[in-house]
XYZ file of C-alpha atoms in Angstrom:
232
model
C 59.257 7.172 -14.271
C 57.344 7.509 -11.028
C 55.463 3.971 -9.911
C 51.421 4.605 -9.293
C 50.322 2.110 -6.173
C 47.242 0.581 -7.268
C 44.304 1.638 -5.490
C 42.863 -0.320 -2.917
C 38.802 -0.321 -2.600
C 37.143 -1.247 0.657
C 35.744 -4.336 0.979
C 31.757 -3.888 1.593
C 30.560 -5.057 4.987
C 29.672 -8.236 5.855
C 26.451 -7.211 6.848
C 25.480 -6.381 3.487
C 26.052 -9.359 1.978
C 22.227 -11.032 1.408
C 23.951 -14.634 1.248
C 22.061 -17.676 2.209
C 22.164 -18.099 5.897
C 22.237 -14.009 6.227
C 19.461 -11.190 5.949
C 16.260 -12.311 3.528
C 13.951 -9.695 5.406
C 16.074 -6.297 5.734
C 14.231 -2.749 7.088
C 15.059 0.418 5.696
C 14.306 3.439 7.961
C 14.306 6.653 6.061
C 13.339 10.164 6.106
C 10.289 11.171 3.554
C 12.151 14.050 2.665
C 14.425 11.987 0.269
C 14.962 8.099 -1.311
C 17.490 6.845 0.882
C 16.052 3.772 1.636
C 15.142 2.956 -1.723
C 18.063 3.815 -3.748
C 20.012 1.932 -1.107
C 18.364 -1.461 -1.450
C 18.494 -0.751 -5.773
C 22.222 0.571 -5.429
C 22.801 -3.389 -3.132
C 20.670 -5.127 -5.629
C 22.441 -3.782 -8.747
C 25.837 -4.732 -7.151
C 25.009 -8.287 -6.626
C 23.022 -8.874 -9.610
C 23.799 -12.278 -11.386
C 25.277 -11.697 -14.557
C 22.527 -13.156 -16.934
C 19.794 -12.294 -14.626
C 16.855 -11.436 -16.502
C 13.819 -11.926 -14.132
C 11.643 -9.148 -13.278
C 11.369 -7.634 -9.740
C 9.047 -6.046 -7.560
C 8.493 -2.442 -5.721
C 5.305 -1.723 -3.969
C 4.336 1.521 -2.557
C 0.946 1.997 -0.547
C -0.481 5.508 -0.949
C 0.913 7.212 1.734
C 4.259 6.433 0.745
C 3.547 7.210 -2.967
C 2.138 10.888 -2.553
C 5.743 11.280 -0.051
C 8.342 10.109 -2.294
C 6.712 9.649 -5.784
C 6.367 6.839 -8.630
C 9.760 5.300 -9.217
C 11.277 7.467 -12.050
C 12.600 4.582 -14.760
C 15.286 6.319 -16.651
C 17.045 6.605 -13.209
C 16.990 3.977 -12.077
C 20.203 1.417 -12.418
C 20.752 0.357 -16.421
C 20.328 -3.525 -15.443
C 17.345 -3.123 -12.898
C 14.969 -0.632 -15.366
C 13.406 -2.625 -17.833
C 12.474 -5.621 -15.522
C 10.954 -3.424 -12.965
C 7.079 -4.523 -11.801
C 5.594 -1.665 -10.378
C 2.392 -1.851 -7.861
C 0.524 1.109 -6.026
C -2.110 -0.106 -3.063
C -4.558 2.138 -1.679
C -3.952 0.894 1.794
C -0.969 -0.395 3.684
C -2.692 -3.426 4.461
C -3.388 -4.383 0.213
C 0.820 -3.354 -0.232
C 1.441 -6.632 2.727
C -0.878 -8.451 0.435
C 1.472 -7.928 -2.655
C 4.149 -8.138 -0.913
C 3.801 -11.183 0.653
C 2.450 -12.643 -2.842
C 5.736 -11.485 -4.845
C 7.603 -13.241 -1.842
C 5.830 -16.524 -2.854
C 7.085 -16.154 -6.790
C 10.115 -17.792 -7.807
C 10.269 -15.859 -10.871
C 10.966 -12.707 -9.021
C 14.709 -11.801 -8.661
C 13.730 -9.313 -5.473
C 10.627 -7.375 -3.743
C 10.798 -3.637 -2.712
C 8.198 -2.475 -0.816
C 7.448 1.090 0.509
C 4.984 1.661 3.845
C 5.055 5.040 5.030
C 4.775 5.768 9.020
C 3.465 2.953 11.349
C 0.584 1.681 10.371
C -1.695 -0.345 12.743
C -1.736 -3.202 9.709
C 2.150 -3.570 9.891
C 2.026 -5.436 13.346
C 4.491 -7.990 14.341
C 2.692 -10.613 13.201
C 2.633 -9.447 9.732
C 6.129 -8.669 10.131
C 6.744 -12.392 10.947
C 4.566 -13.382 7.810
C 6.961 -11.496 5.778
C 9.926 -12.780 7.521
C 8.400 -16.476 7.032
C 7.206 -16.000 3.270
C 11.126 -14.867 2.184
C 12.659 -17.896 4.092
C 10.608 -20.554 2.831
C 10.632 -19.082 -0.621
C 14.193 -18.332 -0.515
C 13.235 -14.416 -1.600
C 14.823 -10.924 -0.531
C 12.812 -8.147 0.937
C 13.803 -4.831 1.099
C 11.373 -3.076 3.076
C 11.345 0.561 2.988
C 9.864 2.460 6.282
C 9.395 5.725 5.462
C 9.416 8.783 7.899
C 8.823 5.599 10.124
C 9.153 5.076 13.844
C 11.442 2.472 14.509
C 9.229 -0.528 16.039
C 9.008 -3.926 16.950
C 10.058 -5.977 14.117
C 11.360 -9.751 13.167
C 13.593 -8.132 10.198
C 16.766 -10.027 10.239
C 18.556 -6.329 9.635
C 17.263 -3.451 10.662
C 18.842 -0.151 9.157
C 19.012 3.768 9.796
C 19.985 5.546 6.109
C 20.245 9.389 5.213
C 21.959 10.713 2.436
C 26.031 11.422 2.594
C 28.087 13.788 0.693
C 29.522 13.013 -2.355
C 32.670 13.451 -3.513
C 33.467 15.513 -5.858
C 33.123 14.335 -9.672
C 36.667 14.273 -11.601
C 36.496 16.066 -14.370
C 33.308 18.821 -13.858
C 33.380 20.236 -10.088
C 30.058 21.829 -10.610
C 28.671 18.580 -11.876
C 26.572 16.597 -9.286
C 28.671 13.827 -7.380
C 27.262 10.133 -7.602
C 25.264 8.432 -4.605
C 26.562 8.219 -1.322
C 24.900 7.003 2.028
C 25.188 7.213 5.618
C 24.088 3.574 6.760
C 23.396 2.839 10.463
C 22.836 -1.122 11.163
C 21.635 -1.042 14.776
C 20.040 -4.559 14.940
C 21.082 -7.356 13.206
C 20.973 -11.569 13.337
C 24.428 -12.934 13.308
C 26.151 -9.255 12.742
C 27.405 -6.430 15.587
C 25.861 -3.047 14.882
C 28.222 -0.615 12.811
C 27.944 2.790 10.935
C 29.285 3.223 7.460
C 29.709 5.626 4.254
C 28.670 3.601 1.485
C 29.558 5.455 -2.103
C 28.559 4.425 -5.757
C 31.056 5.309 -7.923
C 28.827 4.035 -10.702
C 30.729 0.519 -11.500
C 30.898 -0.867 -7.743
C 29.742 0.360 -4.248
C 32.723 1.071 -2.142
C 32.395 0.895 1.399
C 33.862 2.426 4.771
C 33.388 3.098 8.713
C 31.623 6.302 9.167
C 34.093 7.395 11.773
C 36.987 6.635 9.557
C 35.509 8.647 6.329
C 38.339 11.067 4.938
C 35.271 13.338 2.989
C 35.845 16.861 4.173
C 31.811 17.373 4.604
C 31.920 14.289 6.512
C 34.071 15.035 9.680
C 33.743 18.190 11.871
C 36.908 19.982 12.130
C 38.289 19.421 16.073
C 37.143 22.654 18.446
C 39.841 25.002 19.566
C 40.826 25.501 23.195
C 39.999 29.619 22.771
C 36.009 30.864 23.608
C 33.497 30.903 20.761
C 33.445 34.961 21.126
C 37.058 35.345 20.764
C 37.650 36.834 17.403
């Protein structure tokens, strides 16, 4: 009888970890073509959910980012997270920093999502700070999603670059579509050194690795010959 060696799964960056001390304000940069930046901060939240958890959380979208990446879809979103979801649409970016900052300030909140698309003139620096101040002193997480954004001044304590990675194949139907899978850029962070990584969920925990390191055949380019590109 041959011995199976357990499989080991990758321990999830530091820099993920929203631990007292760490990140309370984190930036999402993603394209409007796709929900990158939100299914990442859900995909985090549903990880380190408190078993027991019941209290409701946030998402708010201003228009702009509504019309580009739609009303969030319950039935698909995570099993623990859909049925305590509070869901707010602004007509301006500057009403979504309103509600924002306002579920920042309730303790009966478990998280806030927000969605701002572009750069709006409202979403300054000092409104930025405000943010960053209201989730400290509160003791909140922020998750704020920048989409098809230009990547700005900010006082974030993690600022992140996401787009959509492979995924591997599913086990038992080839043809079926593969679970969630991320290519996640931190290139500013308090208290944390910049790093890529492919972050998977393989629907029961996120497993996480160095980009450069990833062993998904989509995900590395196969090393160029030594012969011309016209050679036959």
């Amino acid at each position: 009888m041959t011995a199976v060696a357990p499989s080991v799964v990758p321990a999830l960056p530091a820099a993920l970890a929203l631990a007292p001390g760490g990140a309370s304000h984190a930036e999402l940069f993603a394209s409007a073509q796709d929900c990158a930046g939100a299914a990442f901060a859900l995909a985090l939240e549903n990880q380190r959910a408190a078993l027991g958890d019941e209290r409701p959380w946030l998402w708010v979208q201003d228009r702009a980012a509504l019309r580009q990446t739609g009303r969030p879809y319950r039935p698909g979103l995570p099993h623990a997270l859909r049925h305590r979801l509070i869901h707010v649409a602004t007509t301006t970016p500057e009403d979504a920093l309103f509600a924002l900052e306002e579920g920042l300030r309730c303790r009966d909140l478990a998280f806030v999502v927000g969605e701002i698309a572009g750069n709006p003139r409202a979403l300054s620096l000092t409104a930025q700070r405000r943010l960053s101040l209201a989730a400290e002193k509160h003791g909140a997480v922020l998750w704020l999603v920048r989409v098809g954004a230009q990547r700005d001044l900010s006082s974030a304590r993690q600022r992140w670059a996401l787009r959509p990675a492979a995924s591997l194949p599913p086990r038992w139907n080839r043809q079926a579509p593969g679970t969630a899978a991320w290519h996640a850029e931190l290139f500013r962070a308090r208290n944390h050194p910049p790093g890529e990584w492919i972050l998977r969920d393989d629907g029961q925990a996120l497993v996480a690795q160095p980009a450069q390191q990833s062993t998904h055949p989509v995900d590395l380019a196969g090393a160029a010959g030594d012969r011309p590109l016209a050679a036959g």
